[in-house]
PDB file of C-alpha atoms in Angstrom:
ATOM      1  CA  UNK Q 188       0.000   0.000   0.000  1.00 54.00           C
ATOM      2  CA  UNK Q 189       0.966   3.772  -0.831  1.00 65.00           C
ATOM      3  CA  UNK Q 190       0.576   6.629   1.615  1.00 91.00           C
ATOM      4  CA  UNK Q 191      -1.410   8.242  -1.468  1.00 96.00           C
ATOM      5  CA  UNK Q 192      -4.902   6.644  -1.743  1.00 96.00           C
ATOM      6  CA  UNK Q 193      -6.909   6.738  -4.896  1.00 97.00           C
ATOM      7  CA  UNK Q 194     -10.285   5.356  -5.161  1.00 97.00           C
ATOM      8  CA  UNK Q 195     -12.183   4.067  -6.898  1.00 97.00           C
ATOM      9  CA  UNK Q 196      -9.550   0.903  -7.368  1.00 96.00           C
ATOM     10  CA  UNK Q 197     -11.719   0.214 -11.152  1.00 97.00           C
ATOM     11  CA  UNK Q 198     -14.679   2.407 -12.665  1.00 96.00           C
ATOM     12  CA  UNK Q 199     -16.207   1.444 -15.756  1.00 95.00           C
ATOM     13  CA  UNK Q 200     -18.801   4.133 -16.762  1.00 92.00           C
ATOM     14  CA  UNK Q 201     -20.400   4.723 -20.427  1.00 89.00           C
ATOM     15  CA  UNK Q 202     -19.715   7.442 -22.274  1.00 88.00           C
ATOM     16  CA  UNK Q 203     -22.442  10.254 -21.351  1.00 87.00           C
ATOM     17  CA  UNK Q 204     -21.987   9.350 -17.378  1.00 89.00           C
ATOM     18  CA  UNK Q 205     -20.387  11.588 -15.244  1.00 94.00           C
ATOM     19  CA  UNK Q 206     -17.790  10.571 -12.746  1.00 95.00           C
ATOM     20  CA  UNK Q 207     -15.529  11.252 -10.498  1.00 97.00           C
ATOM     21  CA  UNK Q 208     -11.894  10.304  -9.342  1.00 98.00           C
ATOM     22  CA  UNK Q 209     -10.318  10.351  -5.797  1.00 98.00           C
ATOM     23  CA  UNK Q 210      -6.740  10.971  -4.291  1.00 98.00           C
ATOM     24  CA  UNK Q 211      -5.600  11.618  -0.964  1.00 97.00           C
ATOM     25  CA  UNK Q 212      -2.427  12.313   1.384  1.00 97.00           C
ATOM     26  CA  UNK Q 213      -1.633  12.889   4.439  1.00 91.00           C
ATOM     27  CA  UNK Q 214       1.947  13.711   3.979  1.00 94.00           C
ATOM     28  CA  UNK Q 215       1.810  17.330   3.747  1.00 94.00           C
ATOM     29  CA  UNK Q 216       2.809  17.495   0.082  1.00 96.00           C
ATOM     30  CA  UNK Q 217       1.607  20.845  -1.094  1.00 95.00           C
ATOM     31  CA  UNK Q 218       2.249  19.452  -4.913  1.00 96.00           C
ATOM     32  CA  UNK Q 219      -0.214  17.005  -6.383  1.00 97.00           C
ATOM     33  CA  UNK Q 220      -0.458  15.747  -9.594  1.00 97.00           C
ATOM     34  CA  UNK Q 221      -2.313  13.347 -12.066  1.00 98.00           C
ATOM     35  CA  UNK Q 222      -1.044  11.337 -15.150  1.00 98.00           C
ATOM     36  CA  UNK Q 223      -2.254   8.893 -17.693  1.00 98.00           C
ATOM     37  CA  UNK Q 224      -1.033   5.522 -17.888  1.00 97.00           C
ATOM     38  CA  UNK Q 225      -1.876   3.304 -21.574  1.00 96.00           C
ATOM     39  CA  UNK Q 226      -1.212  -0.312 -21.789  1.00 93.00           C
ATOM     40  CA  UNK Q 227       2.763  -0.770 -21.807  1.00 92.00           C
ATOM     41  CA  UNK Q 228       3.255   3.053 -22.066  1.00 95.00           C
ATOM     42  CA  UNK Q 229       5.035   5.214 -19.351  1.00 96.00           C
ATOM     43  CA  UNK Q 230       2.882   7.576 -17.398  1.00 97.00           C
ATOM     44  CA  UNK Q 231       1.750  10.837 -19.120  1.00 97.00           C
ATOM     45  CA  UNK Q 232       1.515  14.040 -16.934  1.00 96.00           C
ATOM     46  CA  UNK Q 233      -1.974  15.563 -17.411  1.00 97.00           C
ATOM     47  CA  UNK Q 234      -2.217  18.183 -14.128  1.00 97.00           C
ATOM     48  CA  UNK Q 235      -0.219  19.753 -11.211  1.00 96.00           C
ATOM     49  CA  UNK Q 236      -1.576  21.556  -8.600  1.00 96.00           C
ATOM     50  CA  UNK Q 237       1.295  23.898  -6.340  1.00 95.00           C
ATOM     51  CA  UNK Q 238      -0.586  25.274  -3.075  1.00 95.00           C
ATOM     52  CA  UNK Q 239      -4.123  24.249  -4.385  1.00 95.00           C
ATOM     53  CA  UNK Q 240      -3.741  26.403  -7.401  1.00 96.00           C
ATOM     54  CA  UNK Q 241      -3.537  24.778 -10.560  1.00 96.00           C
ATOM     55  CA  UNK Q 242       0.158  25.084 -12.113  1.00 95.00           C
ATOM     56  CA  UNK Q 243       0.345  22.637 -14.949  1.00 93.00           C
ATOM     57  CA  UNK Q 244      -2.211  21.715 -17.734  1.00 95.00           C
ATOM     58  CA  UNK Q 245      -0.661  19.463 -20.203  1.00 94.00           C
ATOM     59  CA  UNK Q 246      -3.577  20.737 -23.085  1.00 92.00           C
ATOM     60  CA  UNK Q 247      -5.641  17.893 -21.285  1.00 96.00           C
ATOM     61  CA  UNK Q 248      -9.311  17.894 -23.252  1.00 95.00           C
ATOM     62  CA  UNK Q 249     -12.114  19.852 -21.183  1.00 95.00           C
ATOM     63  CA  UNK Q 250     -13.822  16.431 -20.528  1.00 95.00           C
ATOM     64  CA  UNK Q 251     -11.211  15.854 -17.626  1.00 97.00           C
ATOM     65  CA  UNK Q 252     -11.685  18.422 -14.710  1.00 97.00           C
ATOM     66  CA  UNK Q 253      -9.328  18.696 -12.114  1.00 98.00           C
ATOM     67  CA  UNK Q 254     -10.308  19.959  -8.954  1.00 97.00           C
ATOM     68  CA  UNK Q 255      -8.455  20.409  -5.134  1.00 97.00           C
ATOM     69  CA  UNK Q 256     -10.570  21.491  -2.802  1.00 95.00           C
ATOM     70  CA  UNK Q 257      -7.833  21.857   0.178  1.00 93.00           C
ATOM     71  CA  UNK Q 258      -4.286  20.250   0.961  1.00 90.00           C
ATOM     72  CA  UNK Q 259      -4.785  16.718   1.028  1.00 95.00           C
ATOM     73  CA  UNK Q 260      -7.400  16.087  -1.488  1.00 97.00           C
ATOM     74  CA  UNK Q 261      -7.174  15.718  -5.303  1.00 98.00           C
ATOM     75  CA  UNK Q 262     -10.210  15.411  -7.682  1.00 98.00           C
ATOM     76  CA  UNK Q 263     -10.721  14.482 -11.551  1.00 98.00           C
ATOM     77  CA  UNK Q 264     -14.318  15.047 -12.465  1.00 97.00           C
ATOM     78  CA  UNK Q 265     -14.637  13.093 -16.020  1.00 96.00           C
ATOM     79  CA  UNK Q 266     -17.737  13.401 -18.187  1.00 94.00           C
ATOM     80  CA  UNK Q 267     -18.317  12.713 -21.681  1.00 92.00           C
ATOM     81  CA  UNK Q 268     -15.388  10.485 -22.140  1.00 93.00           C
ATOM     82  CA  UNK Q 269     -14.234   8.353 -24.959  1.00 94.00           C
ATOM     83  CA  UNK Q 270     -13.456   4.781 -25.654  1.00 94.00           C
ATOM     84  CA  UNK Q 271      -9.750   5.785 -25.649  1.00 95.00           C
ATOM     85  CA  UNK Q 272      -9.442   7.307 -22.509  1.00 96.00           C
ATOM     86  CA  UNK Q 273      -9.692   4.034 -20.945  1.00 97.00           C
ATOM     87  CA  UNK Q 274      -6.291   3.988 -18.917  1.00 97.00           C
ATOM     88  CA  UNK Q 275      -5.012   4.005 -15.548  1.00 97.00           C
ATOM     89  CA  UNK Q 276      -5.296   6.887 -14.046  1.00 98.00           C
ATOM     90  CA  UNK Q 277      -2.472   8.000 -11.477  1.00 98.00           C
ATOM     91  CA  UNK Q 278      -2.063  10.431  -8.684  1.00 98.00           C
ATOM     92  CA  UNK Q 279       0.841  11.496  -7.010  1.00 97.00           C
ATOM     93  CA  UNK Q 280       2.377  14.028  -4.363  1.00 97.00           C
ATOM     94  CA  UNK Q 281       5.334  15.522  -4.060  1.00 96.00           C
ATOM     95  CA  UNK Q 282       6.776  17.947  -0.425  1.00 95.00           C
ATOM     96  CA  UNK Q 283       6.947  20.620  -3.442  1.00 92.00           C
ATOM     97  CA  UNK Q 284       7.957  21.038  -6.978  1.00 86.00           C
ATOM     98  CA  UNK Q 285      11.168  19.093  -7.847  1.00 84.00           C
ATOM     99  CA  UNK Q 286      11.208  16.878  -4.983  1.00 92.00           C
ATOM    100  CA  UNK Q 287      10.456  13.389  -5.671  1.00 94.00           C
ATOM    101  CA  UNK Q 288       6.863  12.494  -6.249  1.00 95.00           C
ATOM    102  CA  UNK Q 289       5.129   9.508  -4.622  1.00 95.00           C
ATOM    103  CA  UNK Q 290       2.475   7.610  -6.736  1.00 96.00           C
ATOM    104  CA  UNK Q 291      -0.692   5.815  -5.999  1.00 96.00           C
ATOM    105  CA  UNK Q 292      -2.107   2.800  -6.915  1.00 95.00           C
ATOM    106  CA  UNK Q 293      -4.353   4.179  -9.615  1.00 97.00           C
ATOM    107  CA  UNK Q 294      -7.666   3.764 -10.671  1.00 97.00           C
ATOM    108  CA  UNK Q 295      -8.361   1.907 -13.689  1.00 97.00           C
ATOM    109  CA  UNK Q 296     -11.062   3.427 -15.737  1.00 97.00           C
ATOM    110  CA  UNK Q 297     -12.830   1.609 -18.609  1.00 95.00           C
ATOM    111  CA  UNK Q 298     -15.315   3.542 -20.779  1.00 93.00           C
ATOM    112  CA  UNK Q 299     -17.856   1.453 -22.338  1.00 89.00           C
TER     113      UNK Q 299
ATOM    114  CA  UNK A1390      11.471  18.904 -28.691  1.00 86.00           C
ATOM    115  CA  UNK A1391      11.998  17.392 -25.150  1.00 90.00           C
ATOM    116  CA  UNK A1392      13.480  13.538 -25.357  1.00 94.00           C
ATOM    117  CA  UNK A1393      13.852  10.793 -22.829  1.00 97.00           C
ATOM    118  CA  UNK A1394      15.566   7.521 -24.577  1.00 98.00           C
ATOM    119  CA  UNK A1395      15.984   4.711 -22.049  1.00 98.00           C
ATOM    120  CA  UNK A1396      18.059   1.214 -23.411  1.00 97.00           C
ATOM    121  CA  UNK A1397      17.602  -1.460 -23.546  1.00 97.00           C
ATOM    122  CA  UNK A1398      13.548  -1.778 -24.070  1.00 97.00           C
ATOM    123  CA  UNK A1399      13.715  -5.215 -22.389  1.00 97.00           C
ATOM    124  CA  UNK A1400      16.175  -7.728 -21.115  1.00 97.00           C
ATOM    125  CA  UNK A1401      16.483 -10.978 -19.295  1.00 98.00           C
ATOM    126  CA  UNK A1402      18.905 -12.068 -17.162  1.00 97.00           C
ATOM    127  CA  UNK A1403      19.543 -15.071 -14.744  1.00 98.00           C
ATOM    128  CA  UNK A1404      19.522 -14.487 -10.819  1.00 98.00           C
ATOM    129  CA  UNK A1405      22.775 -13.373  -9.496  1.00 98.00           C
ATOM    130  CA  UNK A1406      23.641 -10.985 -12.844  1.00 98.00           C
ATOM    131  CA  UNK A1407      24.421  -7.460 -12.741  1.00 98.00           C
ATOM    132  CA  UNK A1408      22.269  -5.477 -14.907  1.00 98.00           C
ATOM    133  CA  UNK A1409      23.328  -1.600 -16.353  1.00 98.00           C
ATOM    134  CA  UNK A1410      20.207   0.190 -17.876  1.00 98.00           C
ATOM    135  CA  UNK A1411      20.356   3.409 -19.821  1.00 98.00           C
ATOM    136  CA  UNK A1412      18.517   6.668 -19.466  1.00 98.00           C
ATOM    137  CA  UNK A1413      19.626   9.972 -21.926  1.00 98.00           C
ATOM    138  CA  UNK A1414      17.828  13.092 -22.483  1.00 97.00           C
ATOM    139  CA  UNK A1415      17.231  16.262 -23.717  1.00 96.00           C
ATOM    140  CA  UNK A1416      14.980  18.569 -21.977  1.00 94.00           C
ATOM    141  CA  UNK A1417      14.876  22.260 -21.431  1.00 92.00           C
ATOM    142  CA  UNK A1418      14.784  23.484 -17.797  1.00 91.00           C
ATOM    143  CA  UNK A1419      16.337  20.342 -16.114  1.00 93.00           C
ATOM    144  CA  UNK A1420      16.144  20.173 -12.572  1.00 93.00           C
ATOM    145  CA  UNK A1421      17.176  16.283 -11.781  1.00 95.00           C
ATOM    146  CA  UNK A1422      16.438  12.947 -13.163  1.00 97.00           C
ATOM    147  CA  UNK A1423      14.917  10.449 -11.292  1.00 97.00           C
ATOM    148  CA  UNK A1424      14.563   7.200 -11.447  1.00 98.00           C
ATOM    149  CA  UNK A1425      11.324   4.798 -10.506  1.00 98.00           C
ATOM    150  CA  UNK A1426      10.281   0.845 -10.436  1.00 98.00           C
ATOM    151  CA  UNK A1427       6.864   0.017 -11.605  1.00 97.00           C
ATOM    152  CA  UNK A1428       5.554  -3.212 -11.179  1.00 94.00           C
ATOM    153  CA  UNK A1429       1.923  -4.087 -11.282  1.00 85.00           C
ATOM    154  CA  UNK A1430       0.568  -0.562 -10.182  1.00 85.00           C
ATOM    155  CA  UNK A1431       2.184   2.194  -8.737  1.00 91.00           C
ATOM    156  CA  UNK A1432       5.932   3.670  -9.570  1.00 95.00           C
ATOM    157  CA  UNK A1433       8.053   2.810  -6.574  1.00 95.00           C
ATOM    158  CA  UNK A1434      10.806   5.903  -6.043  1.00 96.00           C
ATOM    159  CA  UNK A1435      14.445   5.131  -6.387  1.00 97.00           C
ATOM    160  CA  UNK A1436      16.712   7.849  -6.556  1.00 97.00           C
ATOM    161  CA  UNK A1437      16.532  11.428  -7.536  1.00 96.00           C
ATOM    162  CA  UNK A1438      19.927  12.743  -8.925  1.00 97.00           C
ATOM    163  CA  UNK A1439      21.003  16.186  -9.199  1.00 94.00           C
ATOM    164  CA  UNK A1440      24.383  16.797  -9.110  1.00 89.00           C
ATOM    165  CA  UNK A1441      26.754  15.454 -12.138  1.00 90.00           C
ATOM    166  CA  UNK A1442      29.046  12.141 -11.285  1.00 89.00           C
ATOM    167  CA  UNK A1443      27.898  11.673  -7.260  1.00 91.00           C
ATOM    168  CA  UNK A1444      27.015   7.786  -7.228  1.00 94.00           C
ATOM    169  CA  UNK A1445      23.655   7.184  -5.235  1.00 95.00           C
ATOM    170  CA  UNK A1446      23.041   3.822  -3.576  1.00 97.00           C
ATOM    171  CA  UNK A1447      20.201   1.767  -1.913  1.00 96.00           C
ATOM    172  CA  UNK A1448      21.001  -1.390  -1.163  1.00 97.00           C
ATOM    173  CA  UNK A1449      21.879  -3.736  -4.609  1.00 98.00           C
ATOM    174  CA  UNK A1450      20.761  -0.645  -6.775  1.00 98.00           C
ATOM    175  CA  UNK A1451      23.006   2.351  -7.905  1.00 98.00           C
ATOM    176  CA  UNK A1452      22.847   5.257 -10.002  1.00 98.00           C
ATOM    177  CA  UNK A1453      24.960   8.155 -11.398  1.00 97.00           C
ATOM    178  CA  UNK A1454      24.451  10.748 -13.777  1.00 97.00           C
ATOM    179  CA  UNK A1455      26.229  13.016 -16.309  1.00 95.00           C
ATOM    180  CA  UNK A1456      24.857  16.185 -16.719  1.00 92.00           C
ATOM    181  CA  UNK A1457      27.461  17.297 -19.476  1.00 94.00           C
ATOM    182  CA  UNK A1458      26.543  14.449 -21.955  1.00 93.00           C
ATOM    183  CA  UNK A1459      23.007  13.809 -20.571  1.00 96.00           C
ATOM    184  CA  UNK A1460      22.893  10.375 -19.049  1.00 96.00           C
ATOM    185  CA  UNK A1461      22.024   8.166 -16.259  1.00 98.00           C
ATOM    186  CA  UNK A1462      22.456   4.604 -15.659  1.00 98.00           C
ATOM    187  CA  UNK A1463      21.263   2.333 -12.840  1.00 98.00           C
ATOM    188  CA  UNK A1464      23.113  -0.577 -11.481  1.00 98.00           C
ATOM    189  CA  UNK A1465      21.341  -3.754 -10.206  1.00 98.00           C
ATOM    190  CA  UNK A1466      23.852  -5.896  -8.953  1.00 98.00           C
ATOM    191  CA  UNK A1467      23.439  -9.686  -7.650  1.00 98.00           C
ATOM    192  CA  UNK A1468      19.999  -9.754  -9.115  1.00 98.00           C
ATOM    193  CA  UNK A1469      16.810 -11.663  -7.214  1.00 98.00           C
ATOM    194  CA  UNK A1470      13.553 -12.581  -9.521  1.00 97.00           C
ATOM    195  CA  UNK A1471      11.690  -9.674  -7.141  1.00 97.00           C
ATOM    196  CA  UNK A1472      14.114  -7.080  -8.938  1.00 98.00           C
ATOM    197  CA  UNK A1473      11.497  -8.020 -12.167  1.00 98.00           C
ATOM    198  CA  UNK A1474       9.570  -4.805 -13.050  1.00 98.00           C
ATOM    199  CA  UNK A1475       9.782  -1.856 -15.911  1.00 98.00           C
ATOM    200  CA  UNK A1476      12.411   0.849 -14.450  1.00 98.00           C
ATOM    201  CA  UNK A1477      11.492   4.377 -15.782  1.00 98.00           C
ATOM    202  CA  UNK A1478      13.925   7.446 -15.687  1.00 98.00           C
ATOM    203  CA  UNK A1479      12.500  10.674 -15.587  1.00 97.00           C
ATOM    204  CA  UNK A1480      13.955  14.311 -15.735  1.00 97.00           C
ATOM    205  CA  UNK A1481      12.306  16.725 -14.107  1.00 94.00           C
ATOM    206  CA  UNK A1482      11.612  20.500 -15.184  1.00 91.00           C
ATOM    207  CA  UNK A1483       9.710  22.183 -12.080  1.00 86.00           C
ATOM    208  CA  UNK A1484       7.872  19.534 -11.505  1.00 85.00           C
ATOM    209  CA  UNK A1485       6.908  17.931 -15.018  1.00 92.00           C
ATOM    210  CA  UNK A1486       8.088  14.716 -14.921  1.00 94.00           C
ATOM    211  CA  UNK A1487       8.531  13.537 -18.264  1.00 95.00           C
ATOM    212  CA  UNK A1488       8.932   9.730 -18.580  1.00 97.00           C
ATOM    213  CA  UNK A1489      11.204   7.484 -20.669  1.00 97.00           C
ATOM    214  CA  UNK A1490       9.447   4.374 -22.381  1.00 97.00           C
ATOM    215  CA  UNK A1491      11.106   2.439 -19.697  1.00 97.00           C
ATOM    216  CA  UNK A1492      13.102  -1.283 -19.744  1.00 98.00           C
ATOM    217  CA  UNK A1493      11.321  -4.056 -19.313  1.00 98.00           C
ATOM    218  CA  UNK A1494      13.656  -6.186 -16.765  1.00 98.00           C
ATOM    219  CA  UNK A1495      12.626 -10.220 -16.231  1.00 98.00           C
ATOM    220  CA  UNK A1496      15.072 -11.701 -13.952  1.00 98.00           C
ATOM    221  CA  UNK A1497      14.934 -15.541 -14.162  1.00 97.00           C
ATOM    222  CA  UNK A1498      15.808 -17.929 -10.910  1.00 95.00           C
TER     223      UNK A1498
END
């Protein structure tokens, strides 16, 4: 187990539902971050979030919403997604920027 | 354009070997490089290097890095079948981690 916790561990939602992804830590990372991960492909970076302000957007499509409503918690709100973002999705922290980051198990989303 | 090579894509050794993986790169605002195990889920943290030709250990694992010709290399020595996993280098430029295709490592007993 990881000291960042992502739920849900799977999702598998159709393509007009509207869902919602999970991460939390209680390290006191004030950087948080979330990246794509495709079958035998390394992880992409999609978000970072410095202080609870949004830092990095990696031209991620407006059907992924990133949200961090204080510290410890990261959201990704997804609606209207397609077949091929099907992935695992992973968070991770970090004490700041540059220091290293520490990932979560994911959440593997299939969209139907 | 930013590029992370790692080499080789895959290999297989027999327990006991010493295996040398590869990580170059070319990326503009360069911080460190880091280095992380992945097996089933999430990326496991290894080393992050900073500073050109200071070797970092952890146990059987070692790393160094060049920051004049852009390289890295990890050292697994006296390998064990739980050292199996894909080992991914990543530079990082103020926090965007930006990751190689990673070697695929299968360590036989």
């Amino acid at each position: 187990d990881t000291e960042v916790t992502q739920t849900p561990k799977h999702l598998v939602m159709g393509m007009t539902n509207k869902k919602s992804l999970k991460c939390e830590q209680h390290m006191g990372h004030r950087a948080m971050y979330w990246y794509k991960q495709k079958a035998k492909k390394p992880p992409e970076l999609m978000f970072v979030y410095s202080y609870e302000k949004l830092s990095i957007n990696e031209s991620v499509p407006s059907r992924f919403s990133p949200e961090c409503p204080n510290s410890s918690l990261l959201n990704l709100h997804l609606h209207a997604l397609q077949p091929e973002d099907s992935a695992l999705y992973l968070c991770a922290s970090s004490q700041v920027f540059s220091q290293p980051q520490h990932f979560g198990d994911g959440t593997r989303l299939s969209i139907l | 354009e930013d590029k992370v090579v790692q080499s080789p894509l895959s290999l297989v050794v027999h327990e006991g070997d010493t295996v040398t993986l590869n990580c170059s790169y070319e990326v503009t605002n360069f911080r460190s490089l880091l280095w992380y195990k992945q097996e089933k889920k999430a990326p496991t943290f290894l080393f992050m290097l900073t500073s050109s030709g200071i070797e970092k250990k952890s146990g059987r694992l070692s790393s160094i890095l060049d920051k004049k010709e852009l390289f890295s290399i990890l050292n697994i020595t006296a390998t064990q079948t739980g050292d199996s996993a894909v080992y991914l280098c990543a530079p990082d430029s103020w926090g965007k981690l930006q990751f190689g295709a990673g070697t695929q490592v299968v360590v036989t007993p």
